[in-house]
Coordinates of C-alpha atoms in Angstrom, one line a residue:
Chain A
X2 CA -64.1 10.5 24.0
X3 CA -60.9 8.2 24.5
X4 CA -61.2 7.0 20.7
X5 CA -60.2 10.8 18.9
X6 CA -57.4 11.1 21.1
X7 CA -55.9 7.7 20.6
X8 CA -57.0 8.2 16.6
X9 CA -54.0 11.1 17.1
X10 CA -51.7 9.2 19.4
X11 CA -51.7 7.0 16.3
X12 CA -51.0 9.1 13.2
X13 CA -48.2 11.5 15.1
X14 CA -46.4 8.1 16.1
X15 CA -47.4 6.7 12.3
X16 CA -45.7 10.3 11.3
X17 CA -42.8 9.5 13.1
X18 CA -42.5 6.1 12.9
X19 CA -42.2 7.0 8.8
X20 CA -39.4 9.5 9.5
X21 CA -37.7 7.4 10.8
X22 CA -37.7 4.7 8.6
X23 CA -36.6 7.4 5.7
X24 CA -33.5 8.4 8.2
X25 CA -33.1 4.9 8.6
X26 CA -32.9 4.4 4.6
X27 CA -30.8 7.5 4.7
X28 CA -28.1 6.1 6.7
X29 CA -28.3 2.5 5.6
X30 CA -27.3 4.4 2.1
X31 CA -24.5 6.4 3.4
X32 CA -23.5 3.4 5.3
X33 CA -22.9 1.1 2.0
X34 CA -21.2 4.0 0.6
X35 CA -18.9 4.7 2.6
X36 CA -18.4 1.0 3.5
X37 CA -17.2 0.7 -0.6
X38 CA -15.3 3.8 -0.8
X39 CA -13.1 2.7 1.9
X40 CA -12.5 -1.1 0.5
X41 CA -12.0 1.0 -2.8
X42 CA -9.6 3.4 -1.6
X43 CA -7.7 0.5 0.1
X44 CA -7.3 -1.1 -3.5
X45 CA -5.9 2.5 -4.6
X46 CA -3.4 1.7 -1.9
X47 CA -2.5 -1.7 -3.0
X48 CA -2.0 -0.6 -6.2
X49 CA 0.7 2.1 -5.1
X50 CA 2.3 0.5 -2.2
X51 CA 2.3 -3.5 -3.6
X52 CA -0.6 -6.0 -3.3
X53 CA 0.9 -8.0 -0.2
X54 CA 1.8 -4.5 1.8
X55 CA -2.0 -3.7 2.9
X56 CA -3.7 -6.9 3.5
X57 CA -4.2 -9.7 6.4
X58 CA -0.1 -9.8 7.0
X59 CA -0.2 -6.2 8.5
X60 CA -2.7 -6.8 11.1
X61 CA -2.3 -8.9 14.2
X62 CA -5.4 -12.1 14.9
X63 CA -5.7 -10.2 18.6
X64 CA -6.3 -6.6 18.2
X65 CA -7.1 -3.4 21.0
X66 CA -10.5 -1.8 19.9
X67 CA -10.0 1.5 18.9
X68 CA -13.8 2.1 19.7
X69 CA -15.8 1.1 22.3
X70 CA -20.2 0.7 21.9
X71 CA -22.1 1.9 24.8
X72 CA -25.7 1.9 25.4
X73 CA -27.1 4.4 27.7
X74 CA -31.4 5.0 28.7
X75 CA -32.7 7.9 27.1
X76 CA -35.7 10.0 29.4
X77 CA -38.4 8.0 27.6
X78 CA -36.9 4.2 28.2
X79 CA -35.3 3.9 24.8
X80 CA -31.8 2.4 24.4
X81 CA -29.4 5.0 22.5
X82 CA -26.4 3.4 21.0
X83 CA -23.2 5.6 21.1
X84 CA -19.8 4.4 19.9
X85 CA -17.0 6.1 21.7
X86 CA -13.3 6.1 21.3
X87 CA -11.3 4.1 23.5
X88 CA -9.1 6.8 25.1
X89 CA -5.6 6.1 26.8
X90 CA -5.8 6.3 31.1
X91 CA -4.6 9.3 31.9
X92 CA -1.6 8.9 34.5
X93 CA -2.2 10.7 37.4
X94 CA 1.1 10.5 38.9
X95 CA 2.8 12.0 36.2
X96 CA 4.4 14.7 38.8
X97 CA 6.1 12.0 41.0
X98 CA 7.3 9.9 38.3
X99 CA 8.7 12.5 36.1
X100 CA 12.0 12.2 37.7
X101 CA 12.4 8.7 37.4
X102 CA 11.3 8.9 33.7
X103 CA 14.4 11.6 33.1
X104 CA 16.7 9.4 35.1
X105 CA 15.8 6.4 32.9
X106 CA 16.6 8.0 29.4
X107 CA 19.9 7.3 29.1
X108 CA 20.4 4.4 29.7
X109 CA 18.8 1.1 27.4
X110 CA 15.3 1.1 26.8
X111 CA 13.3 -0.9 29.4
X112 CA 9.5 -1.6 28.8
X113 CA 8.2 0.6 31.1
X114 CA 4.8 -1.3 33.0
X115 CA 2.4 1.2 31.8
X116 CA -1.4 0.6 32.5
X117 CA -2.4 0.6 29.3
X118 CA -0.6 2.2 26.4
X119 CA -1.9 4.8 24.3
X120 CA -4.1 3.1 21.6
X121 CA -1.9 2.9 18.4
X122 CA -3.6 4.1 15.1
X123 CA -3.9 1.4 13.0
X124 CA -2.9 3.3 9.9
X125 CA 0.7 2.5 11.4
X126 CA 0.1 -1.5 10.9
X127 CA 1.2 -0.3 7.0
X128 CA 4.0 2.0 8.2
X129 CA 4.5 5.2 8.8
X130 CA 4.8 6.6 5.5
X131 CA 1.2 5.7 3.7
X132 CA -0.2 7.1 1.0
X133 CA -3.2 9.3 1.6
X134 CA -5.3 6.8 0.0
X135 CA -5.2 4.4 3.0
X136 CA -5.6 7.9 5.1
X137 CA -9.3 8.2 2.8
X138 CA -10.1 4.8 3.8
X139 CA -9.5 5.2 7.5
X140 CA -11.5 8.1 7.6
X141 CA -14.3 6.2 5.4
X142 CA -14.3 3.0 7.8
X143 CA -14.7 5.9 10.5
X144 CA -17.7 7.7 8.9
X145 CA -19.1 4.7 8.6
X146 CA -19.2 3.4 12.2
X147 CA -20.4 6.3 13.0
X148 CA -23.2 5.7 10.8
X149 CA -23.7 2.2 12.3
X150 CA -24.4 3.5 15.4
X151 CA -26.9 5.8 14.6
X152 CA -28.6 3.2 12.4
X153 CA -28.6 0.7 15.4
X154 CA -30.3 3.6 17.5
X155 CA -33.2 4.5 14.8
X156 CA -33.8 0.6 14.5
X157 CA -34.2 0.5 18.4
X158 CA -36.5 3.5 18.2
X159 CA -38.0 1.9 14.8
X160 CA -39.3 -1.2 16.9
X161 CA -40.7 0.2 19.9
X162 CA -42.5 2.5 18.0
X163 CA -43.6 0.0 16.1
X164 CA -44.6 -1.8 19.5
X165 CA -46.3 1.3 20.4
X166 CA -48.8 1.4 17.7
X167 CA -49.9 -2.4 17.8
X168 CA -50.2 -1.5 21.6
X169 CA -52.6 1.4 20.6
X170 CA -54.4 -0.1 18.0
X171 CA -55.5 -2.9 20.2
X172 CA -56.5 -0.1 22.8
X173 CA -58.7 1.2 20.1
X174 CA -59.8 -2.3 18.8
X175 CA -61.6 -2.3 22.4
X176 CA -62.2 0.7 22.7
X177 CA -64.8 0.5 19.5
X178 CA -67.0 -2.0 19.6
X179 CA -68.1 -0.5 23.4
X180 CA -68.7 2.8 21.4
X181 CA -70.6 1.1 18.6
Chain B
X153 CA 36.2 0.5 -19.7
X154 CA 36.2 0.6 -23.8
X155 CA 33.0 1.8 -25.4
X156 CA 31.7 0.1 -28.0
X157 CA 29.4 -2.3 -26.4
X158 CA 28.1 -3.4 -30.3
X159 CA 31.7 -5.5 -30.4
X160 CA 31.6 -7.9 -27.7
X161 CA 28.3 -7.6 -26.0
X162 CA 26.8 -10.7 -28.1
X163 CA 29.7 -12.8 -26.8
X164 CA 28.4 -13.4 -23.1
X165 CA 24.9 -11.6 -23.1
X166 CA 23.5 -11.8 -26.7
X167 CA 21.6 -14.9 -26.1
X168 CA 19.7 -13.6 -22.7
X169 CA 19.2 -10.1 -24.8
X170 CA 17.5 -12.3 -27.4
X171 CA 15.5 -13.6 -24.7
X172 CA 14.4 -10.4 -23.0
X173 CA 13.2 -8.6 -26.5
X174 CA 11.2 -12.2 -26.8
X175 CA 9.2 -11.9 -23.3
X176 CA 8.7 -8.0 -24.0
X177 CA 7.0 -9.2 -27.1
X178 CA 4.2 -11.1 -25.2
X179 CA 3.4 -8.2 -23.0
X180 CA -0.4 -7.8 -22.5
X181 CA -1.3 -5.1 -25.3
X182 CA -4.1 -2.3 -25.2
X183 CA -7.0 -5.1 -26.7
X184 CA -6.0 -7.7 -24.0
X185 CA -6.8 -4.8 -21.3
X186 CA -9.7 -4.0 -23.3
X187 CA -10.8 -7.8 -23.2
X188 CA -10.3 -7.7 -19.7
X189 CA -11.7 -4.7 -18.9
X190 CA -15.5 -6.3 -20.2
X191 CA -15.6 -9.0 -17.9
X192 CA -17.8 -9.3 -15.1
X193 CA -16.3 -12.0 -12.4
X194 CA -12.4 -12.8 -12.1
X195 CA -13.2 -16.5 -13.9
X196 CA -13.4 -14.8 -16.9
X197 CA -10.4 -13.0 -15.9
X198 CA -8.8 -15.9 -15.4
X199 CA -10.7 -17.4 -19.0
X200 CA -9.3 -14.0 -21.0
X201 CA -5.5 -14.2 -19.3
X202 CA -5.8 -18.2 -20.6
X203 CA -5.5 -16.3 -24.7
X204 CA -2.1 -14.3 -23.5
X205 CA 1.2 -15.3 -22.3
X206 CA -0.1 -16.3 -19.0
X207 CA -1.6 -19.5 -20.3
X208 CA -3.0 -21.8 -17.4
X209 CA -0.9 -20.2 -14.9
X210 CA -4.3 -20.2 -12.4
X211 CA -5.0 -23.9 -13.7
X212 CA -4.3 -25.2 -10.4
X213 CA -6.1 -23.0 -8.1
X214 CA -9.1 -23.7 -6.0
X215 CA -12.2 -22.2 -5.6
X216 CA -12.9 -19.4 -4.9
X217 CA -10.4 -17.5 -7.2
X218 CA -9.2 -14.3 -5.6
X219 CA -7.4 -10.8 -6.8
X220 CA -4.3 -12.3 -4.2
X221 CA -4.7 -15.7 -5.7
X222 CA -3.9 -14.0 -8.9
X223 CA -1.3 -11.7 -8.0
X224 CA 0.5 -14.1 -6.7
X225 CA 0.7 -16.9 -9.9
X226 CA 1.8 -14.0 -11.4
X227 CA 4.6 -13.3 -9.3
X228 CA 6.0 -16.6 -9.4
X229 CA 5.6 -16.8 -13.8
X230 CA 7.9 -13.5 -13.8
X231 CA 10.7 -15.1 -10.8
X232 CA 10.6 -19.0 -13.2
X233 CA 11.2 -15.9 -16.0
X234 CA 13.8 -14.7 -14.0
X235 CA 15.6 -17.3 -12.5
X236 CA 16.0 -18.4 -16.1
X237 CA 18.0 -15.7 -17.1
X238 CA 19.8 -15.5 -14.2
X239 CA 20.8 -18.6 -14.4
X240 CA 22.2 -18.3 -17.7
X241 CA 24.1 -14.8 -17.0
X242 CA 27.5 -14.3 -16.8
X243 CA 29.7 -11.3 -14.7
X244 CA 29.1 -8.7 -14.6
X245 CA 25.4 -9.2 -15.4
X246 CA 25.3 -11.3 -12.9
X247 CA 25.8 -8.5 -10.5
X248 CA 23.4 -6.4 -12.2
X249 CA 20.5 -9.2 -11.4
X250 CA 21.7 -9.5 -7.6
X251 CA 21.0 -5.5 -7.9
X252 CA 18.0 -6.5 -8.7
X253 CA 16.7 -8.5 -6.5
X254 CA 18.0 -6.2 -3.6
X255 CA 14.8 -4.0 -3.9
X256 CA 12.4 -7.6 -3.5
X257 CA 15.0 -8.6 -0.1
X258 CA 14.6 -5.2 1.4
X259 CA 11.0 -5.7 0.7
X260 CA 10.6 -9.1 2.3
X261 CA 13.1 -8.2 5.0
X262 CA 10.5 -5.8 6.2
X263 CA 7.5 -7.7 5.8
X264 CA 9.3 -10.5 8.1
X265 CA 10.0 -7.5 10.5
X266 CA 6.4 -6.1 10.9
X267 CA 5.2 -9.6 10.8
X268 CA 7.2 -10.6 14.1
X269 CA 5.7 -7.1 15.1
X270 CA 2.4 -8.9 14.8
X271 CA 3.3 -11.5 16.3
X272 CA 2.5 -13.8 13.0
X273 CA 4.1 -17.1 12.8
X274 CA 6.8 -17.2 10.1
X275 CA 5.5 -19.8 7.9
X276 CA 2.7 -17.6 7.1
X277 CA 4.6 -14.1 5.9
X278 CA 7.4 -16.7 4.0
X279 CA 4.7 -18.0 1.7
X280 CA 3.4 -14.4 1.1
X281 CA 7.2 -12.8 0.4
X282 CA 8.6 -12.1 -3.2
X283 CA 10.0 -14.9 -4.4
X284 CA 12.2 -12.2 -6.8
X285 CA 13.5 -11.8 -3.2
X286 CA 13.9 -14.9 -2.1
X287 CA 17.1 -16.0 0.3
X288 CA 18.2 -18.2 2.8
X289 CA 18.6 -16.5 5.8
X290 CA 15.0 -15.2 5.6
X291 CA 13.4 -17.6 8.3
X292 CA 15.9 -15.9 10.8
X293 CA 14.7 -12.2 10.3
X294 CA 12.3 -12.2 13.0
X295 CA 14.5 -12.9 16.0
X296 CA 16.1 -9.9 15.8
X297 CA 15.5 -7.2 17.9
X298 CA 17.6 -4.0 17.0
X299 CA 19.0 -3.3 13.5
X300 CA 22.6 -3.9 14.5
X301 CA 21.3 -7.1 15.5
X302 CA 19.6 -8.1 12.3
X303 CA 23.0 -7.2 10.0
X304 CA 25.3 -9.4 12.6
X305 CA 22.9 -12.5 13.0
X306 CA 20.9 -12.5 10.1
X307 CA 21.9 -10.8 6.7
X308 CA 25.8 -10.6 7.0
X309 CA 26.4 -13.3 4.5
X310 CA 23.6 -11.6 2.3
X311 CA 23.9 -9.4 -0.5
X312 CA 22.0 -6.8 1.6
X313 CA 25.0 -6.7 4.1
X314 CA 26.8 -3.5 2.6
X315 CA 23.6 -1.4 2.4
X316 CA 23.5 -1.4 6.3
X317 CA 26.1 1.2 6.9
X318 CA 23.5 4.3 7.9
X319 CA 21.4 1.9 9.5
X320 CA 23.1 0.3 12.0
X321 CA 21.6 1.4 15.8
X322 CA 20.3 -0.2 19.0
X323 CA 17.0 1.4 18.9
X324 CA 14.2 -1.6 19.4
X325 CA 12.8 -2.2 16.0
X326 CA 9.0 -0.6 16.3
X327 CA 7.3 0.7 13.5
X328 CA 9.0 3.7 13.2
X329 CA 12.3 2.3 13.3
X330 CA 11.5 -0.9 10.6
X331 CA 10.2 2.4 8.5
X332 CA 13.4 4.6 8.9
X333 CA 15.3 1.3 8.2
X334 CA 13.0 0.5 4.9
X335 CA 14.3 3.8 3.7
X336 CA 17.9 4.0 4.8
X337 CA 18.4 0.5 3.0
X338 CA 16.6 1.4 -0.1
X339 CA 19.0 4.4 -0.2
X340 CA 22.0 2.8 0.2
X341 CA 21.2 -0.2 -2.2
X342 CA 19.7 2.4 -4.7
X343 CA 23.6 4.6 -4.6
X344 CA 25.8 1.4 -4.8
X345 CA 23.0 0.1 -7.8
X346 CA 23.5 3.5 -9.4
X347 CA 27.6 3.7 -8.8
X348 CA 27.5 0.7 -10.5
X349 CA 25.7 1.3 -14.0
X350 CA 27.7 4.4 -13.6
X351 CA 31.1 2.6 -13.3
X352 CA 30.1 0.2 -15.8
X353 CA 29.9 2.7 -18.4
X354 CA 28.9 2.3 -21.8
X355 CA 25.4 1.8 -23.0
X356 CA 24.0 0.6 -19.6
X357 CA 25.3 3.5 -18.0
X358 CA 23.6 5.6 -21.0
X359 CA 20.2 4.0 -20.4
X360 CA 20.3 3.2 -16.5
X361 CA 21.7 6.5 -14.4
X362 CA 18.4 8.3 -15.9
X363 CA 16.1 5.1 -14.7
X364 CA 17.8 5.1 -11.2
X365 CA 18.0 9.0 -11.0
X366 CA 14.4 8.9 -11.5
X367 CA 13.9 6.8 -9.0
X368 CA 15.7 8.5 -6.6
X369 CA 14.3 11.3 -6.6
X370 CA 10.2 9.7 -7.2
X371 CA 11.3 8.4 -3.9
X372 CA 12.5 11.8 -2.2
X373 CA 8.9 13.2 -3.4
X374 CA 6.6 10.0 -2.1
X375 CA 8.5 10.1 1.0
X376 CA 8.3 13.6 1.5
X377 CA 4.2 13.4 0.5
X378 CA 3.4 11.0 2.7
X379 CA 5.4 12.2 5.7
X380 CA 2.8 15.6 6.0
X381 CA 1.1 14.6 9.5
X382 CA 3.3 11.8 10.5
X383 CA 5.3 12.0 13.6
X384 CA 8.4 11.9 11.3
X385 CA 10.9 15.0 11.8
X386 CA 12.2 16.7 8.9
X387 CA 16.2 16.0 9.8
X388 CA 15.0 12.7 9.8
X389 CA 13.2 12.7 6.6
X390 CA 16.2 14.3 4.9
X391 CA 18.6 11.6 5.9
X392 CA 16.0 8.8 3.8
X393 CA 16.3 10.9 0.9
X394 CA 18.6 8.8 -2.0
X395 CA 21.3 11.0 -3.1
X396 CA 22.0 9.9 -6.8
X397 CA 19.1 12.1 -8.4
X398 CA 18.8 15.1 -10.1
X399 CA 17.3 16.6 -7.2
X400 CA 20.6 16.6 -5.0
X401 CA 21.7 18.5 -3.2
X402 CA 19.4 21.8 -3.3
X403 CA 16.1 20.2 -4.6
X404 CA 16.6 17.9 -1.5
X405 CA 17.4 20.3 1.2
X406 CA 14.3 22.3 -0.1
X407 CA 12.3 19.1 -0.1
X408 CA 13.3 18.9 3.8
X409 CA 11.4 22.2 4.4
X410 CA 8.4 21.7 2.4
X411 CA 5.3 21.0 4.3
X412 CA 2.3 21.1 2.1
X413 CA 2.0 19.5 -1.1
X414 CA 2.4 23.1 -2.7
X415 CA 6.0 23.9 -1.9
X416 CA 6.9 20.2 -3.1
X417 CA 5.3 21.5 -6.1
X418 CA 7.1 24.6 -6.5
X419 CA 10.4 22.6 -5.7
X420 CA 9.7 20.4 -8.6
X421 CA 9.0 23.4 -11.1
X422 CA 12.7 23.9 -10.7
X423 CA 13.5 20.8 -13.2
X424 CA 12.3 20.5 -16.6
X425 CA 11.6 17.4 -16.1
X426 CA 9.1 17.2 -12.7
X427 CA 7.6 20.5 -14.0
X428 CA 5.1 18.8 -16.5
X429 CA 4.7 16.1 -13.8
X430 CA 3.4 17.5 -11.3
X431 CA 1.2 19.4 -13.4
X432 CA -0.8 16.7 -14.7
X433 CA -1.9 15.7 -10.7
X434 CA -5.3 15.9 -10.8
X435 CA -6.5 17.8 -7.4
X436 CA -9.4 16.0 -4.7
X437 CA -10.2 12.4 -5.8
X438 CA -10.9 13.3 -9.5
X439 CA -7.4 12.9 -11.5
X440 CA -4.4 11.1 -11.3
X441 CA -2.8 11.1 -8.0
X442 CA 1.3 11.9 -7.8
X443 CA 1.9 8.3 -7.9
X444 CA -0.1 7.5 -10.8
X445 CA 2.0 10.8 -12.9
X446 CA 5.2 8.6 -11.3
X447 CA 4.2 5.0 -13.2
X448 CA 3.2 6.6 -16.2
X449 CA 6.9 8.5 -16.3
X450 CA 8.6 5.0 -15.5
X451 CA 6.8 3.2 -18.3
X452 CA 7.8 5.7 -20.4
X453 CA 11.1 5.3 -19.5
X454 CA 11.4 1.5 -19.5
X455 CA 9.5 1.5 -23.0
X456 CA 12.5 3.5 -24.1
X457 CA 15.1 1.5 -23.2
X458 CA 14.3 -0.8 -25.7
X459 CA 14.6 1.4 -28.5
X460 CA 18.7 0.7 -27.8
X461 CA 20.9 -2.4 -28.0
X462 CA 23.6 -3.9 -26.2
X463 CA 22.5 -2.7 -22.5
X464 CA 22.1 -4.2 -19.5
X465 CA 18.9 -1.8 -18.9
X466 CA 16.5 -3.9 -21.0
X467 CA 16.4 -6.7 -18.2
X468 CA 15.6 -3.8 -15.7
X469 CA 13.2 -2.6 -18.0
X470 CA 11.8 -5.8 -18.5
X471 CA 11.3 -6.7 -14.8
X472 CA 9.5 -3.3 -14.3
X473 CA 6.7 -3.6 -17.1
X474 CA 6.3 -6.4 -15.9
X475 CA 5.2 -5.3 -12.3
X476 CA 3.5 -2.8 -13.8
X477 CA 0.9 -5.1 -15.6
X478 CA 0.8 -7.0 -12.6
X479 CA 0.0 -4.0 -11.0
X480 CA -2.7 -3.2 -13.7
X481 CA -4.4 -6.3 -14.1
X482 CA -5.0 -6.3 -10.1
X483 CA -6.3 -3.1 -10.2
X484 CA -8.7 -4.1 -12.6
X485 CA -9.4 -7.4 -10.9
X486 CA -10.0 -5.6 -7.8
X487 CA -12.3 -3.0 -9.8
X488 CA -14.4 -6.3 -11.1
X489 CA -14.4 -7.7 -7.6
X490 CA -15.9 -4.8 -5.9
X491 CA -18.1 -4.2 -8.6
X492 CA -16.8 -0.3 -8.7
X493 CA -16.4 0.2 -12.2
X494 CA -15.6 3.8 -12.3
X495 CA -12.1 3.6 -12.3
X496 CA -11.4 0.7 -13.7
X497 CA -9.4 2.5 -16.9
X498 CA -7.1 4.1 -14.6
X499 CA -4.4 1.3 -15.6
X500 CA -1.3 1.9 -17.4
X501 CA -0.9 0.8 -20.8
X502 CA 2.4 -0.5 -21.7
X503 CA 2.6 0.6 -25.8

């Protein structure tokens, strides 16, 4: 009979759709903690370096992402979200160059057309002596997009599973009144 | 110089003195914090400041109010303070207030720096500068490009002209560079500030070489703290390290080497007076950080200075517990804004 089987179907994806929801909780948690640890932290740093030196006067209106979101399909259709650092192009003709790089370093400084320049870490938009409070926060904001991504991931998975179960639930709504 | 400041002092300074002693009177005291400790939303912040010396100083600010807002109306209450007595000075006081304002220049002479860095229009970093540091040629700061070109064009005619002995190079001002500079200038105005109170003698000299000595050497620590993991070599750190401490010359050149925060503490537990300092850091996020042991010390310090007459040190005392209830009652605003209450008694009170 069609009806037992789908009867399992639904309380394993039930199951799972529960767990996730919990993780979901989890992170959504972790998330608005770490989210107000790092504001805090960035007060702690106002408070030693000056209330104007860490605010909207360090950071440009245009800025490079440090970290890029990808999507990518999973085996069973789903979306996964994955957030990835923007890394610097490697120059692959270091070797030829070289010499023209040695020859260049004595005389005045000429911007050099690179392809793109290594990303700078915007802990350096402060200076390059910060206190390790504004470190704490960096690393907080990190955690925390981190977080995000997973949490955008679980809601994906969240929804089609939900999807799943109206889909079987109307399979079984047919599925009954034929048996009965 | 002849000692015996008590004689003539009065003459020129008595009346600003007077003053000073007035406007330390109306600090914020230990109930006012606790007042403002209890409030829930920066209005009644703003209410509970209304009762102290600040009166209506946020009367004329729009909705919503913010912890900047704030900071800022404060700022400008202590430079109308300020400007007052300067005004009113006479040599060589005089002198000691344009030492005084150095500190705000080289501040704002950075900001302008990193903000044409940004690539932020002027207009907006001049409205956010110190007015304590406040001078004409600030507009021009951002065209230049090198620091040998900032002292020529820009701040020759300014008081800051003489601290750019150390600094002068061709290197393109990136962040590195405006950071070095920061330093090299804070050095340099630090020494001649010191050299001065020092060649002044008398009371000042009494009172101020220990405040500046301090200073010198909180800076050599801060820098040397935050430089651990920073592309900043340790001949170059040593060459930012003001000279007119206690630390120089061996707790400096041992400062150069350390490389954790436990050989900067075992450099320290060579002065008596660092020793204790150091060990009331809390470790991890619980206690007090460095910083925090620093304040305290230079409230201490400035509190002191009052306890003697006929100095110049009570205007420098003044100025700094001052910032350092600015810096208190933003940190609390701040704490009332994000709604993170935990910390919200880490201020410093000013007894």
């Amino acid at each position: 009979m069609a009806a037992p089987g789908l009867r399992a179907q639904m309380d394993s994806l039930l199951l799972q759709l529960l767990r996730d929801l919990e993780e979901l909780e989890a992170k959504r948690a972790a998330l608005n903690a770490r989210v107000e640890e790092g504001w805090f932290s960035l007060s702690k740093a106002r408070y030693a370096m000056g209330a104007k030196s860490v605010g909207p006067l360090q950071y440009a209106s245009r800025m490079e992402p440090q970290v890029c979101v990808y999507t990518s399909e999973a085996q069973d259709g789903l979306q996964k979200v994955w957030v990835v650092r923007a890394s610097a192009q490697t120059p692959e003709e270091v070797g030829p160059r070289e010499a023209a790089l040695r020859r260049r370093k004595g005389l005045s400084r000429t911007p050099e057309p690179e392809s793109s320049p290594a990303p700078r870490d915007p802990l350096n938009w402060f200076g390059i002596l910060v206190p390790h409070s504004l470190r704490h926060a960096q690393a907080s904001f990190r955690e925390g997009l981190q977080l995000a991504a997973d949490m955008a991931s679980l809601q994906i998975r969240i929804d089609w599973g939900q999807s799943q179960l109206r889909g079987l639930q109307e399979k079984l709504k047919q599925l009954e009144p034929q048996s009965a | 110089m002849l000692e015996g400041a008590e004689f003539y002092f009065n003459v020129d300074h008595g009346y600003l003195e007077g003053l000073v002693r007035g406007c330390k009177a109306s600090l914020l005291t230990q109930q006012d914090y606790i007042n403002l400790v209890q409030c829930e939303t920066l209005e009644d912040v703003k209410i509970h400041l209304q009762t102290t010396d600040y009166g209506n100083f946020l009367a004329n600010e729009t909705n919503p109010l913010t912890v900047s807002k704030i900071d800022t109306e404060m700022r400008k209450k202590l430079c109308r303070e300020f400007e007052y007595f300067r005004n009113h000075s006479l040599e060589p006081l005089s002198t000691f207030f344009t030492y005084m304002t150095c500190s705000y220049m080289i501040d704002n002479v950075i900001l302008l720096m990193n903000g044409a860095l940004q690539k932020k229009s002027v207009k907006e970093i001049l409205v956010k500068c110190h007015p304590l540091g406040r001078f004409t040629e600030m507009e021009a700061v951002n065209i230049a490009e090198t620091p040998s070109d900032l002292f020529n064009a820009v701040l020759v005619e300014t008081p800051l002209a003489p601290f750019f002995q150390d600094c002068m190079s061709e290197n393109t001002l990136d962040e590195l560079n405006i950071e070095l500079l920061r330093n090299k200038l804070y050095k340099s105005y630090l020494e001649a500030f010191y050299k001065f109170c020092k060649n002044h003698g008398d009371v000042t000299a009494e009172i101020m070489c220990p405040i500046l000595e301090f200073e010198a050497d909180r800076r050599a620590f801060i820098i040397t703290l935050n430089s651990f993991g920073t592309e900043l070599s340790k001949d170059d750190r040593e060459t930012l390290y003001p000279t007119c401490g206690k630390l120089y010359p061996e707790g400096l050149r041992l400062l150069a080497q350390a490389e954790d925060f436990d050989q900067m503490r075992r450099v320290a537990e060579h002065y008596g007076v660092y020793k204790p300092l150091f060990e009331a850091v809390g470790d991890g996020s619980g206690g007090k950080t460095l910083e925090d042991v620093f304040y305290e010390h230079e409230v201490q310090m400035n509190v002191l200075a009052f306890n003697r007459q006929f100095h110049y040190g009570v205007f420098y005392a003044y100025a700094k517990l001052k910032e350092q209830e600015m810096r208190n009652i933003v940190w609390i605003a701040e704490c009332i804004s994000q709604r993170h209450r935990t910390k919200i008694n880490s201020y410093i009170p000013i007894l």
